[in-house]
mmCIF file of C-alpha atoms in Angstrom:
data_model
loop_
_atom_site.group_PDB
_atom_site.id
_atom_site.type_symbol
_atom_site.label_atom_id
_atom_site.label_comp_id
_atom_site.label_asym_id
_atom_site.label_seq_id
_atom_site.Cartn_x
_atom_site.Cartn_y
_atom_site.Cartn_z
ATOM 1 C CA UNK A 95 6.646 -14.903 -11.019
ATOM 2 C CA UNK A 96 8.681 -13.132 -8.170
ATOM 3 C CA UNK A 97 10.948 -14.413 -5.466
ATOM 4 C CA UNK A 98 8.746 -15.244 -3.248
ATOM 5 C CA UNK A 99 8.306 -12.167 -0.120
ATOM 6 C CA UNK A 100 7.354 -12.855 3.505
ATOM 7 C CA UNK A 101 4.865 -10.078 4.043
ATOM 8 C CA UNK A 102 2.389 -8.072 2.434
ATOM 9 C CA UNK A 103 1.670 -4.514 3.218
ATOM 10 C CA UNK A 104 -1.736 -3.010 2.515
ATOM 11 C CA UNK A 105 -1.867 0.709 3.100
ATOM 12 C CA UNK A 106 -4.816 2.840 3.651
ATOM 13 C CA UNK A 107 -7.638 0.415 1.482
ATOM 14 C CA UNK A 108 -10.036 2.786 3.348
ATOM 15 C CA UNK A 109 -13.862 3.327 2.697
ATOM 16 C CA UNK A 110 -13.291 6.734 1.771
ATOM 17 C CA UNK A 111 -10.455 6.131 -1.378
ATOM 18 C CA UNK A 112 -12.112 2.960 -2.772
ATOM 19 C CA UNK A 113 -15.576 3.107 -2.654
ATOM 20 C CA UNK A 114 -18.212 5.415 -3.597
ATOM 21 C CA UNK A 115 -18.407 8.906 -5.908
ATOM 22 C CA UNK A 116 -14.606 9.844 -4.141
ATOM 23 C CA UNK A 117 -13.401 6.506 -5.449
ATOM 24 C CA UNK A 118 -9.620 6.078 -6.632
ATOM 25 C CA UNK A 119 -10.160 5.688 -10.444
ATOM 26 C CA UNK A 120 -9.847 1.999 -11.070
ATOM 27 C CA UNK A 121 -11.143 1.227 -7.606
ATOM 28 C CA UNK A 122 -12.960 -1.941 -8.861
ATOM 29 C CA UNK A 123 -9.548 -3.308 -9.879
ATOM 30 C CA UNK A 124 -7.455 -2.105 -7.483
ATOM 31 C CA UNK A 125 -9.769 -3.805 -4.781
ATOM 32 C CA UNK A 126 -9.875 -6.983 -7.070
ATOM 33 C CA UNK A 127 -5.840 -7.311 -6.783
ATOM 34 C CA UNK A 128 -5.387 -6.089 -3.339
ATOM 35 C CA UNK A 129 -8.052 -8.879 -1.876
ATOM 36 C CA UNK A 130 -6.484 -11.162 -4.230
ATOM 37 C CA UNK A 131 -2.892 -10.610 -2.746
ATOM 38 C CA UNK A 132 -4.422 -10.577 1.017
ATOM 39 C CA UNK A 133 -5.558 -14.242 0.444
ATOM 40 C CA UNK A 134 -2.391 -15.488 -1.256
ATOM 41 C CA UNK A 135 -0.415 -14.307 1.617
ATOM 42 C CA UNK A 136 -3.023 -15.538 4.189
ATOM 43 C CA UNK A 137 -2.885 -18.467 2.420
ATOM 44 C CA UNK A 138 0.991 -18.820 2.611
ATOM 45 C CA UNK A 139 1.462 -18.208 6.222
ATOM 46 C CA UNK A 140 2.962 -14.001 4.934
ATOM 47 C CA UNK A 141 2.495 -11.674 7.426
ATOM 48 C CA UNK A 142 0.025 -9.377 6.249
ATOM 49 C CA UNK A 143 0.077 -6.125 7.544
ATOM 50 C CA UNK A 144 -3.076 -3.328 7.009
ATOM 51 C CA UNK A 145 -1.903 0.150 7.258
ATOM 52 C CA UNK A 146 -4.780 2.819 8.071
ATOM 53 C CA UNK A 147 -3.837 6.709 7.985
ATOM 54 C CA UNK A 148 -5.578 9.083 10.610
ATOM 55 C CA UNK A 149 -6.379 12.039 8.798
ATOM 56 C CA UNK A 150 -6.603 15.596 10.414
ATOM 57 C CA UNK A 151 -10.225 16.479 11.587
ATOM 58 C CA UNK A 152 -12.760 17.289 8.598
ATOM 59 C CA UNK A 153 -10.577 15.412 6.537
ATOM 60 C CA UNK A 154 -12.738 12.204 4.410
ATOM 61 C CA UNK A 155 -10.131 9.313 6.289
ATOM 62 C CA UNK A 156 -10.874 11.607 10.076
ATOM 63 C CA UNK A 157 -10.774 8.399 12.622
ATOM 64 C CA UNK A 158 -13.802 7.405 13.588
ATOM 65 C CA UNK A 159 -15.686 8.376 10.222
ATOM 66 C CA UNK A 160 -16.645 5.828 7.841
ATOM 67 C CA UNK A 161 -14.585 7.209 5.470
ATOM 68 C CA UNK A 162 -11.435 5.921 7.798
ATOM 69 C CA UNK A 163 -13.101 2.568 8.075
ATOM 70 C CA UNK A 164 -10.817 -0.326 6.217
ATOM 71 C CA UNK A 165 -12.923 -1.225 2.958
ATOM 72 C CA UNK A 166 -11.103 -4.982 3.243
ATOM 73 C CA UNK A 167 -11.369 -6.409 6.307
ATOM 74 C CA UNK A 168 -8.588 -7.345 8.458
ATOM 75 C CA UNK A 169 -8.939 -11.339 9.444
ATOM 76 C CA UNK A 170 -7.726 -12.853 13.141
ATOM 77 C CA UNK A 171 -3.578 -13.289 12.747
ATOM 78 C CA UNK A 172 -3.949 -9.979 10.118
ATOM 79 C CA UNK A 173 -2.127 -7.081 12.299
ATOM 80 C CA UNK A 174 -3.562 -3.530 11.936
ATOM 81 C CA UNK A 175 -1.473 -0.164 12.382
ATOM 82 C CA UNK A 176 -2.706 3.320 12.509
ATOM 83 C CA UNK A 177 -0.258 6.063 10.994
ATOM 84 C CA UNK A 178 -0.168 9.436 11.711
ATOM 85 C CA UNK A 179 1.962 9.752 8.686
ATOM 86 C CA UNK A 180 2.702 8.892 5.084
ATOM 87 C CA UNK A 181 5.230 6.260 6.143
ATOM 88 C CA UNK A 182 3.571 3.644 7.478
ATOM 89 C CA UNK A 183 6.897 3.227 9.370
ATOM 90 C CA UNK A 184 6.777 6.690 11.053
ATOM 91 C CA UNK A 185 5.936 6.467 14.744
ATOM 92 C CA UNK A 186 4.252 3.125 14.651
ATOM 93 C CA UNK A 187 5.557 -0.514 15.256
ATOM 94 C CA UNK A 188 5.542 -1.685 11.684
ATOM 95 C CA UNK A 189 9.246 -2.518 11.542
ATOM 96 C CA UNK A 190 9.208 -4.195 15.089
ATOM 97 C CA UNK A 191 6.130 -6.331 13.632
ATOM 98 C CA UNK A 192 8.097 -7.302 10.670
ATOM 99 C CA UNK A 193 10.910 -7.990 12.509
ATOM 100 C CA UNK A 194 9.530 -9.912 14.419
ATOM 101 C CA UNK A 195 8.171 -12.178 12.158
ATOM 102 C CA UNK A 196 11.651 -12.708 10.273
ATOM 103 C CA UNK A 197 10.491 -10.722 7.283
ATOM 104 C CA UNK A 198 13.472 -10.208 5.057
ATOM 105 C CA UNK A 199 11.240 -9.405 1.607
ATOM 106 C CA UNK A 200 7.776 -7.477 1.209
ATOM 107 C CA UNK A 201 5.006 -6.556 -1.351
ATOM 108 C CA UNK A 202 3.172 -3.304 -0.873
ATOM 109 C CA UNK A 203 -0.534 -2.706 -2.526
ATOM 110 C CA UNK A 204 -2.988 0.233 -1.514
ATOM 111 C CA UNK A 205 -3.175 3.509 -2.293
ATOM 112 C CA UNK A 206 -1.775 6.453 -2.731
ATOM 113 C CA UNK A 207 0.700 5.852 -5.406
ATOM 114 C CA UNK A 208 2.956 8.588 -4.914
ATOM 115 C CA UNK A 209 2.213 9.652 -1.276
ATOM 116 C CA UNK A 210 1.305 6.757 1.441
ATOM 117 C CA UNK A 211 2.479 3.737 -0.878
ATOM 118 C CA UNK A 212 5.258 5.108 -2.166
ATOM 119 C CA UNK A 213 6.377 6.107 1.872
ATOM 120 C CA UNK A 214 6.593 3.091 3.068
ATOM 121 C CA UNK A 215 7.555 1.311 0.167
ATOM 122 C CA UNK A 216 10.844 4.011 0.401
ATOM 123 C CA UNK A 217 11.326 3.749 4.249
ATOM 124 C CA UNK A 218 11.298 -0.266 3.727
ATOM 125 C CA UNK A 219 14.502 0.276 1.119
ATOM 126 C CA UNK A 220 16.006 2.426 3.622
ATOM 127 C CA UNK A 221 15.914 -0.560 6.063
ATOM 128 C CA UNK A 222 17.001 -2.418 3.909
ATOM 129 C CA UNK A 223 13.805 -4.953 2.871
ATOM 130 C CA UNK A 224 13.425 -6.220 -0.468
ATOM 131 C CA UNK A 225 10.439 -4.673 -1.706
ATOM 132 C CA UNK A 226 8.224 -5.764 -4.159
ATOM 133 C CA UNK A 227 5.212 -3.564 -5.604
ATOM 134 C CA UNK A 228 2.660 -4.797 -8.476
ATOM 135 C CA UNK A 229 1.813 -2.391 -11.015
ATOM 136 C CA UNK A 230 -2.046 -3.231 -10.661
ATOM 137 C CA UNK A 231 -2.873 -2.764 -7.076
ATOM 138 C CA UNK A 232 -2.034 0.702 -6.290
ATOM 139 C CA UNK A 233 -3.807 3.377 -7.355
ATOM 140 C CA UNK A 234 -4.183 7.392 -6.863
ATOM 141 C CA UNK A 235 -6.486 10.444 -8.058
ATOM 142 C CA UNK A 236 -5.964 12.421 -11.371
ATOM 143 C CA UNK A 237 -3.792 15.363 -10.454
ATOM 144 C CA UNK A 238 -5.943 18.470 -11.740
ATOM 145 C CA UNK A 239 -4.681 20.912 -14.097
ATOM 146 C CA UNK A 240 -2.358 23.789 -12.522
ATOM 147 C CA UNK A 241 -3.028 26.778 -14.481
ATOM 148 C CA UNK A 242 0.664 28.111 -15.924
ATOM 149 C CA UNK A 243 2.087 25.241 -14.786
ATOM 150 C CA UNK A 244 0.859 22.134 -16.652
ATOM 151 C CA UNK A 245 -2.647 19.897 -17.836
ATOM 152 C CA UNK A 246 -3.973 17.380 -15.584
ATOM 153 C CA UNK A 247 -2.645 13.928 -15.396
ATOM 154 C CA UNK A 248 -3.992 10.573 -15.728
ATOM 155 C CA UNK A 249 -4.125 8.763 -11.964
ATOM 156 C CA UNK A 250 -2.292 5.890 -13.890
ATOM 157 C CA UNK A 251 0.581 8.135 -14.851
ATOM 158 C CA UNK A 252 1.176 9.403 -11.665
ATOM 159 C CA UNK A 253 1.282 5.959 -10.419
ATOM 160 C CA UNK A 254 3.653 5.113 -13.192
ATOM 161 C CA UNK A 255 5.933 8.012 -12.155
ATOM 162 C CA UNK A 256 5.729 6.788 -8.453
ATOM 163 C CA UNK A 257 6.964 3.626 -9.216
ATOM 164 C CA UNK A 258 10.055 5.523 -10.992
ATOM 165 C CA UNK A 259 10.681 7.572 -8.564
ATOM 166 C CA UNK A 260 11.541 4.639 -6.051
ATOM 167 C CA UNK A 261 14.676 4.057 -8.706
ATOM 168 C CA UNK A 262 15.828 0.578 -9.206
ATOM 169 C CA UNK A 263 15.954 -0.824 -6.111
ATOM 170 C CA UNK A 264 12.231 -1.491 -5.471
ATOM 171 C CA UNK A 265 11.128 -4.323 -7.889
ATOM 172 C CA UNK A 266 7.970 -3.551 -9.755
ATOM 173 C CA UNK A 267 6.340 -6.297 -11.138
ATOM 174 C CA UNK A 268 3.407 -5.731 -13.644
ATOM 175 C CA UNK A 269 0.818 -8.272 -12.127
ATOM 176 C CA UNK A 270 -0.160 -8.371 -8.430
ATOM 177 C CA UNK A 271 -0.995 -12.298 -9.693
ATOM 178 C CA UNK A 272 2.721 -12.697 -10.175
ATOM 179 C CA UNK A 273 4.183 -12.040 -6.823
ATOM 180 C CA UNK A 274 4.241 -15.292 -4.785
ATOM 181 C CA UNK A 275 4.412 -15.335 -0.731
ATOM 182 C CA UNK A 276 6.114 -17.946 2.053
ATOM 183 C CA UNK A 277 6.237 -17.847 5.428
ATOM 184 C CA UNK A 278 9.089 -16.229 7.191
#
């Protein structure tokens, strides 16, 4: 079990990356652990906190389209911010919501890995947060081969690799069932 955080931060658990034949690999699981963590911190009074990206016209998350349509839905007291941006702190009032609230220490589930998740998760060290992010609920496409360059790799690698590349200051905990909420 973790130190208990204050707020969870779901980013971009949208139609078009968890459901259907464009699916996140792992989707099933991923949604499993990121509804799982959304009720614990319900539950505990957290702040919970949905992120949802606007994506550029045509794109599969363009506002508007069901693609950009939250897959888990946001409940009354739940607070939902649109980002133009990777960081869900970028031009939005994420850090005034937090805050707010008195939120000193945060989890962050959603996808993807090593763009949107890993973002904000990088942006909360930066202001200083303690930042928590379980292993099993965030998730990201296979990176395709790049011919001359190097073989595809596994979505759960590159996730892997996001998590390292957020060095030691972000605590990654292998089990989204092990990180524990409170109320700020």
């Amino acid at each position: 079990m973790t130190t208990p955080v204050h707020a969870l931060i779901v980013v971009d658990m949208q139609t078009a990356f968890v459901s259907g034949d464009h699916a996140v690999p792992g989707a099933d699981r991923l949604l499993k652990n990121a509804g799982d963590l959304i009720l614990r911190a319900r539950s505990a009074g957290a702040v919970v906190v949905h992120l949802q990206n606007d994506g550029e016209p045509g794109a599969d998350d363009e506002p508007g389209t069901p693609g950009w349509e939250l897959f888990l839905t946001p409940e009354p007291g739940d607070h939902v911010i649109r980002k133009p941006e990777d960081d869900g702190f970028h031009e939005t009032d994420l850090g005034d919501v937090l805050d707010a609230a008195g939120v000193e220490a945060l989890a962050v589930c959603g996808v993807m890995s090593e763009m949107c998740v890993s973002a904000t998760a990088r942006e909360a060290l930066e202001r200083d947060y303690r930042v928590v992010l379980p292993h099993d609920a965030h998730g990201t496409y296979d990176i395709p081969a790049a011919p001359g360059i190097s073989d595809g790799v596994p979505a759960a690698m590159v996730s892997r690799v996001a998590e390292w590349a957020l060095g030691d200051e972000v605590e990654v905990v292998a089990r989204a069932a092990d990180v524990t909420f409170v109320r700020p």
